[in-house]
Coordinates of C-alpha atoms and ligand atoms in Angstrom, one line a residue:
Chain M
X1 CA 202.4 99.2 29.2
X2 CA 202.2 99.2 33.1
X3 CA 201.1 102.9 32.6
X4 CA 198.3 102.6 30.4
X5 CA 197.0 99.5 32.3
X6 CA 197.0 101.7 35.3
X7 CA 195.2 104.5 33.3
X8 CA 192.5 101.9 32.1
X9 CA 191.9 100.9 35.7
X10 CA 191.6 104.3 37.0
X11 CA 189.3 105.0 34.1
X12 CA 187.3 101.9 34.9
X13 CA 187.1 103.1 38.8
X14 CA 185.9 106.8 37.8
X15 CA 183.2 105.1 35.2
X16 CA 182.1 102.7 38.0
X17 CA 181.1 105.7 40.0
X18 CA 177.9 106.5 38.0
X19 CA 176.0 106.3 34.7
X20 CA 174.0 108.6 32.6
X21 CA 170.5 107.6 31.6
X22 CA 169.3 108.9 28.3
X23 CA 166.2 109.2 26.8
X24 CA 166.5 109.8 23.1
X25 CA 163.2 110.7 21.9
X26 CA 162.6 113.3 24.3
X27 CA 166.1 115.1 23.3
X28 CA 165.9 118.3 21.1
X29 CA 169.7 118.4 20.2
X30 CA 170.3 121.4 21.9
X31 CA 173.7 120.2 22.9
X32 CA 174.1 121.7 26.1
X33 CA 175.0 118.2 27.6
X34 CA 177.5 117.2 25.3
X35 CA 179.2 120.8 25.5
X36 CA 179.1 121.0 29.1
X37 CA 179.9 117.5 30.4
X38 CA 182.9 117.8 32.8
X39 CA 184.3 114.4 31.7
X40 CA 183.3 114.5 28.2
X41 CA 181.6 111.3 28.1
X42 CA 178.7 112.3 25.6
X43 CA 178.8 112.9 21.9
X44 CA 176.1 113.2 19.4
X45 CA 174.4 110.4 17.4
X46 CA 174.8 109.9 13.8
X47 CA 171.3 108.8 13.4
X48 CA 168.0 111.0 14.3
X49 CA 165.5 110.4 16.8
X50 CA 161.6 110.4 16.7
X51 CA 161.7 114.2 16.8
X52 CA 164.3 114.4 13.9
X53 CA 167.2 115.4 16.1
X54 CA 170.8 114.3 16.7
X55 CA 170.7 112.9 20.3
X56 CA 173.5 112.4 22.9
X57 CA 175.3 108.8 23.2
X58 CA 177.6 107.8 26.0
X59 CA 181.3 107.2 25.0
X60 CA 182.1 103.9 26.4
X61 CA 185.6 104.7 26.5
X62 CA 185.1 107.8 28.5
X63 CA 184.6 108.1 32.2
X64 CA 181.2 108.9 33.1
X65 CA 181.0 109.8 37.2
X66 CA 177.2 110.4 37.1
X67 CA 177.5 114.0 38.6
X68 CA 174.2 115.1 36.8
X69 CA 175.7 118.1 35.2
X70 CA 174.0 116.9 32.0
X71 CA 170.6 116.5 33.9
X72 CA 170.8 119.8 35.5
X73 CA 171.4 121.6 32.0
X74 CA 168.9 119.4 29.7
X75 CA 166.2 121.7 28.9
X76 CA 164.0 119.0 27.8
X77 CA 164.4 116.5 30.6
X78 CA 165.8 113.9 28.1
X79 CA 169.2 113.0 30.2
X80 CA 170.1 112.8 33.9
X81 CA 173.0 111.2 35.5
X82 CA 173.3 109.3 38.8
X83 CA 175.7 107.8 41.4
X84 CA 176.0 104.0 42.3
X85 CA 175.3 103.4 45.8
X86 CA 178.9 101.9 46.9
X87 CA 180.3 105.6 46.1
X88 CA 177.9 107.9 47.9
Chain N
X1 CA 168.7 102.1 14.3
X2 CA 172.5 102.0 13.8
X3 CA 173.6 102.6 17.6
X4 CA 172.2 101.7 20.9
X5 CA 171.7 104.1 23.8
X6 CA 173.6 103.3 27.0
X7 CA 170.9 103.1 29.6
X8 CA 171.0 101.5 33.0
X9 CA 167.4 100.7 34.1
X10 CA 168.6 97.5 35.9
X11 CA 170.9 98.8 38.4
X12 CA 168.3 99.6 41.1
X13 CA 170.6 98.7 44.0
X14 CA 173.2 101.6 42.8
X15 CA 171.4 104.5 43.8
X16 CA 172.4 106.9 46.5
X17 CA 171.2 106.5 50.1
X18 CA 168.5 108.9 49.8
X19 CA 165.0 107.2 49.2
X20 CA 164.1 110.0 47.5
X21 CA 166.6 109.1 44.8
X22 CA 165.9 105.5 44.2
X23 CA 163.6 106.1 41.5
X24 CA 165.8 108.5 39.9
X25 CA 167.8 105.7 38.3
X26 CA 165.0 105.0 35.9
X27 CA 163.3 108.2 35.7
X28 CA 164.3 111.9 35.4
X29 CA 164.2 113.4 38.9
X30 CA 162.3 116.4 37.3
X31 CA 159.5 114.0 36.0
X32 CA 157.8 113.7 39.3
X33 CA 156.9 117.5 39.2
X34 CA 155.7 117.7 35.6
X35 CA 153.0 116.9 33.9
X36 CA 154.5 114.4 31.6
X37 CA 151.4 114.2 29.0
X38 CA 152.5 117.7 27.9
X39 CA 156.1 116.8 27.4
X40 CA 157.8 117.4 25.1
X41 CA 157.0 121.0 25.7
X42 CA 156.7 123.8 23.1
X43 CA 160.1 125.6 23.8
X44 CA 162.6 125.7 20.9
X45 CA 165.8 123.7 20.9
X46 CA 168.1 125.5 23.4
X47 CA 165.6 127.6 24.9
X48 CA 166.9 128.2 28.6
X49 CA 163.3 128.1 30.2
X50 CA 163.5 124.2 30.4
X51 CA 167.0 124.3 32.0
X52 CA 165.5 126.8 34.5
X53 CA 162.6 124.5 35.4
X54 CA 165.1 121.8 35.6
X55 CA 166.9 123.9 38.5
X56 CA 163.4 124.7 40.1
X57 CA 162.2 121.1 40.3
X58 CA 165.7 120.0 41.9
X59 CA 165.0 123.0 44.2
X60 CA 161.8 121.7 45.2
X61 CA 162.8 118.5 45.9
X62 CA 165.9 119.3 47.7
X63 CA 164.2 121.9 49.8
X64 CA 161.5 119.2 50.5
X65 CA 158.8 121.9 49.7
X66 CA 155.4 120.4 50.5
X67 CA 153.6 120.0 47.3
X68 CA 150.1 120.4 48.9
X69 CA 151.0 124.0 50.0
X70 CA 152.6 125.0 46.6
X71 CA 151.3 127.5 43.9
X72 CA 153.0 128.5 41.0
X73 CA 151.3 131.4 39.0
X74 CA 152.6 132.7 35.7
X75 CA 151.7 135.3 33.2
X76 CA 151.6 135.2 29.7
X77 CA 154.7 134.5 27.1
X78 CA 157.2 131.5 26.5
X79 CA 158.1 131.7 30.1
X80 CA 154.7 132.0 31.5
X81 CA 154.0 128.8 29.9
X82 CA 156.0 127.1 32.9
X83 CA 153.1 126.9 35.3
X84 CA 151.4 124.7 32.4
X85 CA 154.1 122.1 32.5
X86 CA 154.5 121.9 36.6
X87 CA 152.5 118.8 38.1
X88 CA 151.4 121.2 41.0
X89 CA 148.8 123.9 41.8
X90 CA 149.3 126.2 38.8
X91 CA 147.8 129.2 37.5
X92 CA 148.2 130.8 34.3
X93 CA 147.1 134.1 34.5
X94 CA 146.7 137.4 32.0
X95 CA 149.5 139.4 30.6
X96 CA 151.6 140.8 33.7
X97 CA 149.0 140.2 36.3
X98 CA 150.9 137.3 38.1
X99 CA 152.0 139.3 40.9
X100 CA 148.6 140.5 41.6
X101 CA 147.1 137.0 41.3
X102 CA 149.6 135.6 43.4
X103 CA 149.4 138.3 46.3
X104 CA 145.7 137.5 46.6
X105 CA 146.5 134.0 46.9
X106 CA 149.2 134.4 49.7
X107 CA 146.8 136.9 51.9
X108 CA 143.9 134.6 51.5
X109 CA 145.6 131.5 52.5
X110 CA 149.2 132.8 54.3
X111 CA 150.0 128.9 54.5
X112 CA 150.9 128.7 50.9
X113 CA 154.2 128.8 49.4
X114 CA 153.2 131.0 46.4
X115 CA 155.8 131.3 43.4
X116 CA 155.4 133.6 40.3
X117 CA 157.4 132.0 37.7
X118 CA 157.2 134.6 34.6
X119 CA 159.3 136.6 31.9
X120 CA 161.0 139.7 32.1
X121 CA 158.3 141.4 29.6
X122 CA 155.3 140.2 31.7
X123 CA 157.0 141.1 35.0
X124 CA 158.9 144.2 34.4
X125 CA 157.0 145.9 31.3
X126 CA 153.1 145.5 31.7
X127 CA 153.5 143.8 35.0
X128 CA 156.2 146.6 36.3
X129 CA 153.8 148.5 38.7
X130 CA 152.7 145.3 40.4
X131 CA 156.5 144.3 40.8
X132 CA 157.3 147.7 42.2
X133 CA 154.0 147.7 44.8
X134 CA 154.6 143.8 46.0
X135 CA 158.2 144.5 46.4
X136 CA 157.7 147.8 48.2
X137 CA 154.8 145.9 50.5
X138 CA 156.9 143.1 51.1
X139 CA 154.4 140.6 49.9
X140 CA 155.9 137.1 50.8
X141 CA 156.0 135.8 47.4
X142 CA 159.1 133.9 45.4
X143 CA 159.7 135.5 42.0
X144 CA 161.5 133.9 39.4
X145 CA 162.0 136.1 36.2
X146 CA 163.2 134.4 33.1
X147 CA 165.1 137.1 31.4
X148 CA 166.0 136.2 27.9
X149 CA 166.4 140.0 26.9
X150 CA 163.1 140.1 24.6
X151 CA 159.7 139.5 23.9
X152 CA 160.0 136.2 22.6
X153 CA 156.3 134.8 22.3
X154 CA 155.1 137.6 20.3
X155 CA 158.0 137.9 17.6
X156 CA 161.2 139.2 19.4
X157 CA 160.2 142.8 20.1
X158 CA 162.5 145.1 22.2
X159 CA 161.5 144.8 26.0
X160 CA 162.6 147.1 29.0
X161 CA 165.4 144.7 29.4
X162 CA 166.9 144.5 25.9
X163 CA 170.7 145.5 26.4
X164 CA 171.2 148.7 24.5
X165 CA 172.8 148.1 21.1
X166 CA 171.2 144.9 20.5
X167 CA 169.1 143.7 17.6
X168 CA 165.4 143.0 18.2
X169 CA 162.6 142.8 15.5
X170 CA 161.6 146.1 16.4
X171 CA 164.9 147.5 16.6
X172 CA 166.7 146.2 13.3
X173 CA 169.5 149.1 13.6
X174 CA 170.1 148.3 17.3
X175 CA 168.1 149.1 20.3
X176 CA 168.8 152.9 21.5
X177 CA 167.5 152.7 25.2
X178 CA 169.3 151.9 28.4
X179 CA 168.4 148.3 29.9
X180 CA 166.3 148.1 33.2
X181 CA 168.6 147.0 35.9
X182 CA 166.3 144.4 37.4
X183 CA 168.1 143.5 40.7
X184 CA 168.8 147.3 41.3
X185 CA 165.1 148.3 40.7
X186 CA 163.6 145.4 42.8
X187 CA 166.4 146.4 45.7
X188 CA 165.3 150.2 45.5
X189 CA 161.7 148.8 45.9
X190 CA 162.0 146.7 48.8
X191 CA 162.7 143.1 48.0
X192 CA 164.5 141.1 50.9
X193 CA 166.1 138.6 48.7
X194 CA 167.7 139.2 45.3
X195 CA 169.9 136.8 43.2
X196 CA 170.7 136.8 39.5
X197 CA 172.1 133.5 37.7
X198 CA 172.4 132.6 34.0
X199 CA 171.2 129.2 32.8
X200 CA 174.8 128.1 32.8
X201 CA 175.0 128.5 36.3
X202 CA 172.4 125.7 37.3
X203 CA 173.6 124.5 40.7
X204 CA 174.1 128.4 42.2
X205 CA 170.4 128.9 40.5
X206 CA 169.1 125.9 42.2
X207 CA 170.6 127.0 45.6
X208 CA 169.2 130.3 45.5
X209 CA 165.8 129.1 44.7
X210 CA 166.0 126.6 47.9
X211 CA 167.2 129.6 49.7
X212 CA 164.4 131.8 48.4
X213 CA 161.7 129.1 49.7
X214 CA 163.1 129.5 53.5
X215 CA 163.2 133.2 53.0
X216 CA 160.3 135.3 54.3
X217 CA 159.3 138.0 52.1
X218 CA 159.5 139.1 48.8
X219 CA 162.2 137.5 47.0
X220 CA 163.5 137.8 43.3
X221 CA 165.5 135.6 41.3
X222 CA 166.6 136.8 37.8
X223 CA 167.5 133.8 35.3
X224 CA 169.2 135.0 32.3
X225 CA 168.4 132.5 29.7
X226 CA 169.2 131.9 25.8
X227 CA 166.2 132.2 23.5
X228 CA 168.0 131.3 20.4
X229 CA 164.8 131.8 18.1
X230 CA 164.2 135.3 18.4
X231 CA 167.1 136.9 20.4
X232 CA 170.4 134.9 20.0
X233 CA 170.0 134.5 16.1
X234 CA 169.8 138.2 15.3
X235 CA 172.6 138.7 18.0
X236 CA 175.5 136.3 16.9
X237 CA 174.3 133.4 18.9
X238 CA 173.2 131.0 16.3
X239 CA 172.1 128.3 18.7
X240 CA 171.1 128.2 22.6
X241 CA 174.5 126.6 23.4
X242 CA 176.4 129.6 21.6
X243 CA 174.5 132.0 24.1
X244 CA 175.3 129.6 26.9
X245 CA 179.0 129.6 26.1
X246 CA 178.9 133.4 26.2
X247 CA 177.2 133.2 29.5
X248 CA 180.0 131.0 30.8
X249 CA 182.8 133.4 29.5
X250 CA 181.3 137.0 30.4
X251 CA 179.6 136.2 33.8
X252 CA 181.5 137.5 37.0
X253 CA 180.8 136.7 40.5
X254 CA 182.5 139.3 42.7
X255 CA 182.5 139.8 46.3
X256 CA 180.4 142.4 47.9
X257 CA 179.0 143.5 44.5
X258 CA 176.1 145.9 44.6
X259 CA 173.1 146.0 42.4
X260 CA 174.0 149.3 40.8
X261 CA 176.7 147.5 39.1
X262 CA 174.9 144.9 37.5
X263 CA 173.5 146.7 34.7
X264 CA 173.7 144.5 31.5
X265 CA 175.6 145.9 28.4
X266 CA 176.3 143.8 25.4
X267 CA 179.9 142.8 25.1
X268 CA 180.4 143.6 28.5
X269 CA 180.4 141.3 31.9
X270 CA 177.4 139.8 33.4
X271 CA 177.5 140.4 36.8
X272 CA 176.1 137.4 38.8
X273 CA 175.4 136.3 42.4
X274 CA 173.4 137.0 45.5
X275 CA 173.0 140.4 45.6
X276 CA 170.5 141.2 48.7
X277 CA 169.8 139.1 51.7
X278 CA 167.8 141.3 54.3
X279 CA 165.0 141.1 56.7
X280 CA 162.0 143.1 56.6
X281 CA 158.4 142.8 58.0
X282 CA 155.9 141.3 55.5
X283 CA 152.9 143.0 54.7
X284 CA 150.5 140.8 56.6
X285 CA 152.8 141.1 59.6
X286 CA 153.3 144.8 59.5
X287 CA 149.5 145.1 59.0
X288 CA 149.0 142.8 62.2
X289 CA 151.4 144.7 64.2
X290 CA 150.0 148.1 63.1
X291 CA 146.4 147.2 63.9
X292 CA 147.6 145.8 67.2
X293 CA 149.0 148.8 68.3
X294 CA 146.3 151.1 67.1
X295 CA 143.3 149.1 68.2
X296 CA 144.6 147.0 71.1
X297 CA 142.2 144.1 72.0
X298 CA 139.6 145.1 69.6
X299 CA 141.7 144.1 66.7
X300 CA 141.1 140.3 66.0
X301 CA 144.2 139.5 64.1
X302 CA 143.6 138.3 60.6
X303 CA 145.2 134.9 59.8
X304 CA 143.6 134.3 56.3
X305 CA 140.4 134.0 54.7
X306 CA 140.6 130.2 54.5
X307 CA 139.0 128.2 57.3
Ligands
LIG1 C1 147.2 142.5 27.5 C2 147.8 141.8 26.5 N1 148.8 142.4 25.9 C3 149.7 142.0 25.1 C4 150.0 140.6 24.7 C5 150.8 140.2 24.0 N2 151.8 139.4 24.5 C6 152.1 138.2 24.7 S1 153.5 137.5 25.3 C7 154.0 139.1 25.4 C8 155.5 139.4 25.9 C9 156.2 138.4 26.9 O1 157.6 138.6 26.8 P1 158.2 137.9 28.3 O2 157.3 138.2 29.5 O3 159.5 138.6 28.1 O4 158.4 136.2 28.0 P2 159.1 135.6 27.0 O5 158.0 135.3 25.7 O6 160.1 136.5 26.5 O7 159.2 134.1 27.7 C10 153.2 140.0 25.0 C11 153.4 141.5 24.7 C12 149.1 139.8 25.7 N3 149.0 138.7 25.7 N4 148.1 140.6 26.4
LIG2 S1 176.5 112.2 34.4 FE1 178.2 113.7 34.5 S2 179.9 112.8 33.7 FE2 178.2 111.4 33.1 S3 177.5 112.3 31.2 FE3 176.5 113.9 32.7 S4 177.4 115.3 32.8 FE4 178.9 113.7 32.1
LIG3 S1 170.9 118.8 26.8 FE1 168.9 117.4 26.5 S2 168.0 118.1 24.9 FE2 169.9 119.2 24.9 S3 171.3 117.8 23.6 FE3 171.6 116.8 25.7 S4 169.6 115.5 26.0 FE4 169.3 116.4 24.3
LIG4 S1 161.1 131.7 21.1 FE1 162.8 131.9 22.6 S2 161.7 132.0 24.3 FE2 160.4 131.0 23.3 S3 160.4 129.0 23.3 FE3 161.7 129.5 21.6 S4 163.5 129.9 22.5 FE4 162.4 129.9 24.0

């Protein structure tokens, strides 16, 4: 019980380092971001965007560190990560 | 809509100390350098060209390249469309002629940072001779060559860079020629900076681009990129991401690697990294030197045609 609490606290701490911004209607569903996110913080949506593709959504329970790896990969400029000020 | 996307537009105070990055929270960092009215672009889902542009734009921002002194020149092809999407002075020239166009720009106004951004077919096939002589003369231009192993725009015909044995629309039983080893080729010609990365190595690619902006002389960066539509699908990589996974698996960065070992063969490792970083006089410098020596005070040094 105590362990899982710690794990949650640690996750929260990592999560609070940054976040990811997703412009879903610009996405073409290539999957680079979902596949290569170092913390596996993304998954594909079930519904379609305006272009007819599944787009990435942030998994609430996973830790996005704001590393911007997804942003560096995205061929369609549809996603990017950013760090919170207190952690830079 | 059944799902909500997590966005965080409100947290303006949460950005890094770098003033440049303050807006990045709401706006993709790339947007500043893109013609957003033309986005979404025409490139297919999973095409690596967009990823390379991402690295390029981030390199421009990090290296603080003066936008008013930057020109990007492209030839023809899917990769050649890059110039049209960049919000900088950009030229879309004819097929294979990006380098001579860029040479003219640079020599007329030596203050400019001139980038040639084009495809493997454009630069090494129809434009091959220009590549040879611009590298030999050490014209101060920065070449980014997107190598997707094929002539994509025209339907997936085999190119000089198509790896032996792979399938192309003009080689349905496999291509029987040796592929051109681009880094080795431009090293022999005289380029001063040579690197190769895949689109999986975005960070390293960005860093190389930054280095090349700071480098004097002819620089050449080869970007191996997926073309799922016309290369990947014929060669077991159904989607761009499948080719990216292959890049991740087979790319090798070794110490003291030489360009002669950088030939690309299917099923074998892809050698990546920075191969060459050397100093040579640029064409303009060596011309000034030479005439100063030969003509002495009678020579009025040429510093550009722009007044
Ligand atoms: C003079 C001339 N010859 C041929 C063509 C047809 N053509 C257009 S793009 C292209 C090949 C481009 O290949 P590459 O540079 O590898 O770019 P990619 O499309 O693969 O990104 C060719 C042969 C042309 N436009 N102009
Ligand atoms: S910013 Fe980093 S951790 Fe967050 S989703 Fe993107 S790749 Fe994953
Ligand atoms: S990398 Fe970009 S285009 Fe590809 S799935 Fe992610 S957001 Fe969409
Ligand atoms: S045909 Fe190939 S190179 Fe051209 S946009 Fe599509 S995936 Fe990219």
